[in-house]
Amino acid sequence: MNFRDKAFALLKENRRDTGTGHTYTVPSPEVYPYQWLWDSCFHAIILAKVDAEAAISELRALLSRQLDDGMVPNIIFWDTKLTRPYNWGWGKSGVTSITQPPMLAYAAEAIYRHTRETAFLEELFPKMLAFYRYLIERRDPRDHQLISLINPDESGEDNSPRFDKPMHVASDISFFGHMYERHKLVRANRVCNFDEEECMRKNFWVKDVPFNTIMVKNLEILAKLAVLVKDPEAEAYAKLHAGLIRQAMRDVLFSDGVFWSAEGEKKELLKVATWAHFVPLFAELYTKEEAHALIETHFHNHDSFRSSYGIRTVSQQEPAYRAAGFWRGPIWMAPHWFIYQGLRAYGFESEAVWLRSVSERLIEHNGFREYFNPETGKAYGAHNFTWGTLVLDMLDS
Ligand code: GLC
């Protein structure tokens, strides 16, 4: 089977029926047998290429469990027979109380590019808008124009060392030690009743670079979708906030030629070098000159980010770097995909071709595994993990 057939076969194999009129795709049948927010957006981007209906169902299922305030939970536990490892919140109604990077508008546009039909957009647009509105209104209570996370898991990079300082953990913390601290944080946020402002003030308040970059890009796309569904007010709103976040990222998070996440009311920079330096390319937040400097200084730097197998998620020079440490160094396919899109946006063609080919090779050699050791290429974690299908989008573009 060629790569394309293998990718679609995996998505088909991981597809589930809720029995209540919805279908969705699990990221991995053994390790992640539920529906995840940003994973479903990735699935929709790939499914759109062959089966637009399946892609639409993926987003429809996700949005069907949106909370009243507009938040879309990071996990929906559709199959109630399965034991839940942890519910990341109240867990009462089969969903978590935290969210994940807002890739919904991007995924919806990917579907539209293939179908050119607006019926599904008209159906889903108000829900998507409510989600972005929630993030702008509830996750930025002090009008810093930067969206805040109340738990590291909302970044999708659960134990990334970007969060070590706000989590009050040492750089050599173990995977399970970190998990324990994140569970403690959820308990503290339950005490705050998941009231965003109070939870931020008391427990954890991070303005994260990837999340805000994804927000800018998605708001820009939301503005285009607003034109398609003839909602000029939403178009103006999305454009306005994309611009405000873009500007605040530059004013607050940009230092030494790269973007850094920041913490708290004072917006103190969290100076841990991770792939968050590269992700702003995705929303074209760097000027051309800055992007060139970034590629020379960091992308091509074998001592920090570049390895023979791809781009490390954490710089090798960081004390927290672990080649096999989940989000503390290994190569993951979603970061590769975001960086790839960014490289293409700026016209870094040879870098993009290299990233695409190392990504394809990792999957061809190891199968659809979860993450990879940058020093040896060894694969770890979940099997039949769907993120590898994103490589197809690199091969297509
Ligand atoms: C892991 C990843 C997260 C992803 C989830 C399901 O927790 O860190 O980003 O959404 O698995 O694949």
PDB file of N, CA and C and ligand atoms in Angstrom, residues 27 32 36 38-39 100 156 158 326-327 332 370 385 387, ligand 1:
ATOM      1  N   PRO A  27      -7.919   8.946  18.178  1.00  0.00           N
ATOM      2  CA  PRO A  27      -6.508   9.124  17.797  1.00  0.00           C
ATOM      3  C   PRO A  27      -5.715   7.814  17.831  1.00  0.00           C
ATOM      4  N   TYR A  32      -5.836   6.107  23.170  1.00  0.00           N
ATOM      5  CA  TYR A  32      -6.712   7.297  23.163  1.00  0.00           C
ATOM      6  C   TYR A  32      -8.073   6.960  22.532  1.00  0.00           C
ATOM      7  N   TRP A  36     -10.912  13.747  20.711  1.00  0.00           N
ATOM      8  CA  TRP A  36     -10.118  14.902  21.157  1.00  0.00           C
ATOM      9  C   TRP A  36     -10.322  16.069  20.203  1.00  0.00           C
ATOM     10  N   TRP A  38      -8.337  18.930  19.083  1.00  0.00           N
ATOM     11  CA  TRP A  38      -7.488  19.285  17.942  1.00  0.00           C
ATOM     12  C   TRP A  38      -7.208  18.076  17.066  1.00  0.00           C
ATOM     13  N   ASP A  39      -7.218  16.890  17.673  1.00  0.00           N
ATOM     14  CA  ASP A  39      -7.057  15.678  16.850  1.00  0.00           C
ATOM     15  C   ASP A  39      -8.177  15.596  15.814  1.00  0.00           C
ATOM     16  N   GLN A 100      -8.675  22.899  24.081  1.00  0.00           N
ATOM     17  CA  GLN A 100      -7.460  22.585  23.304  1.00  0.00           C
ATOM     18  C   GLN A 100      -7.332  23.588  22.154  1.00  0.00           C
ATOM     19  N   GLY A 156      -2.168  20.984  24.380  1.00  0.00           N
ATOM     20  CA  GLY A 156      -1.952  19.761  23.611  1.00  0.00           C
ATOM     21  C   GLY A 156      -0.545  19.215  23.802  1.00  0.00           C
ATOM     22  N   ASP A 158       1.073  18.300  26.858  1.00  0.00           N
ATOM     23  CA  ASP A 158       0.815  18.067  28.270  1.00  0.00           C
ATOM     24  C   ASP A 158       1.943  18.418  29.254  1.00  0.00           C
ATOM     25  N   PHE A 326       8.333  12.271  26.115  1.00  0.00           N
ATOM     26  CA  PHE A 326       6.991  12.724  25.737  1.00  0.00           C
ATOM     27  C   PHE A 326       7.096  14.121  25.129  1.00  0.00           C
ATOM     28  N   TRP A 327       6.555  15.179  25.756  1.00  0.00           N
ATOM     29  CA  TRP A 327       6.654  16.517  25.144  1.00  0.00           C
ATOM     30  C   TRP A 327       7.901  17.278  25.593  1.00  0.00           C
ATOM     31  N   TRP A 332       7.211  15.088  17.116  1.00  0.00           N
ATOM     32  CA  TRP A 332       5.786  14.754  16.977  1.00  0.00           C
ATOM     33  C   TRP A 332       5.326  15.249  15.599  1.00  0.00           C
ATOM     34  N   GLU A 370       3.298   7.325  17.978  1.00  0.00           N
ATOM     35  CA  GLU A 370       2.931   8.613  18.573  1.00  0.00           C
ATOM     36  C   GLU A 370       4.061   9.660  18.521  1.00  0.00           C
ATOM     37  N   PHE A 385      -1.585   5.609  15.606  1.00  0.00           N
ATOM     38  CA  PHE A 385      -1.845   6.986  16.061  1.00  0.00           C
ATOM     39  C   PHE A 385      -2.041   7.862  14.822  1.00  0.00           C
ATOM     40  N   TRP A 387      -1.951  11.049  14.006  1.00  0.00           N
ATOM     41  CA  TRP A 387      -1.243  12.275  13.625  1.00  0.00           C
ATOM     42  C   TRP A 387      -0.326  12.062  12.416  1.00  0.00           C
TER      43      TRP A 387
HETATM   44  C1  GLC B   1      -1.824  13.377  24.016  1.00  0.00           C
HETATM   45  C2  GLC B   1      -1.323  14.641  23.316  1.00  0.00           C
HETATM   46  C3  GLC B   1      -2.488  15.553  22.960  1.00  0.00           C
HETATM   47  C4  GLC B   1      -3.501  14.775  22.129  1.00  0.00           C
HETATM   48  C5  GLC B   1      -3.946  13.494  22.849  1.00  0.00           C
HETATM   49  C6  GLC B   1      -4.790  12.597  21.964  1.00  0.00           C
HETATM   50  O1  GLC B   1      -2.366  13.699  25.255  1.00  0.00           O
HETATM   51  O2  GLC B   1      -0.409  15.279  24.120  1.00  0.00           O
HETATM   52  O3  GLC B   1      -2.055  16.671  22.241  1.00  0.00           O
HETATM   53  O4  GLC B   1      -4.607  15.555  21.830  1.00  0.00           O
HETATM   54  O5  GLC B   1      -2.805  12.746  23.218  1.00  0.00           O
HETATM   55  O6  GLC B   1      -4.109  12.255  20.804  1.00  0.00           O
END
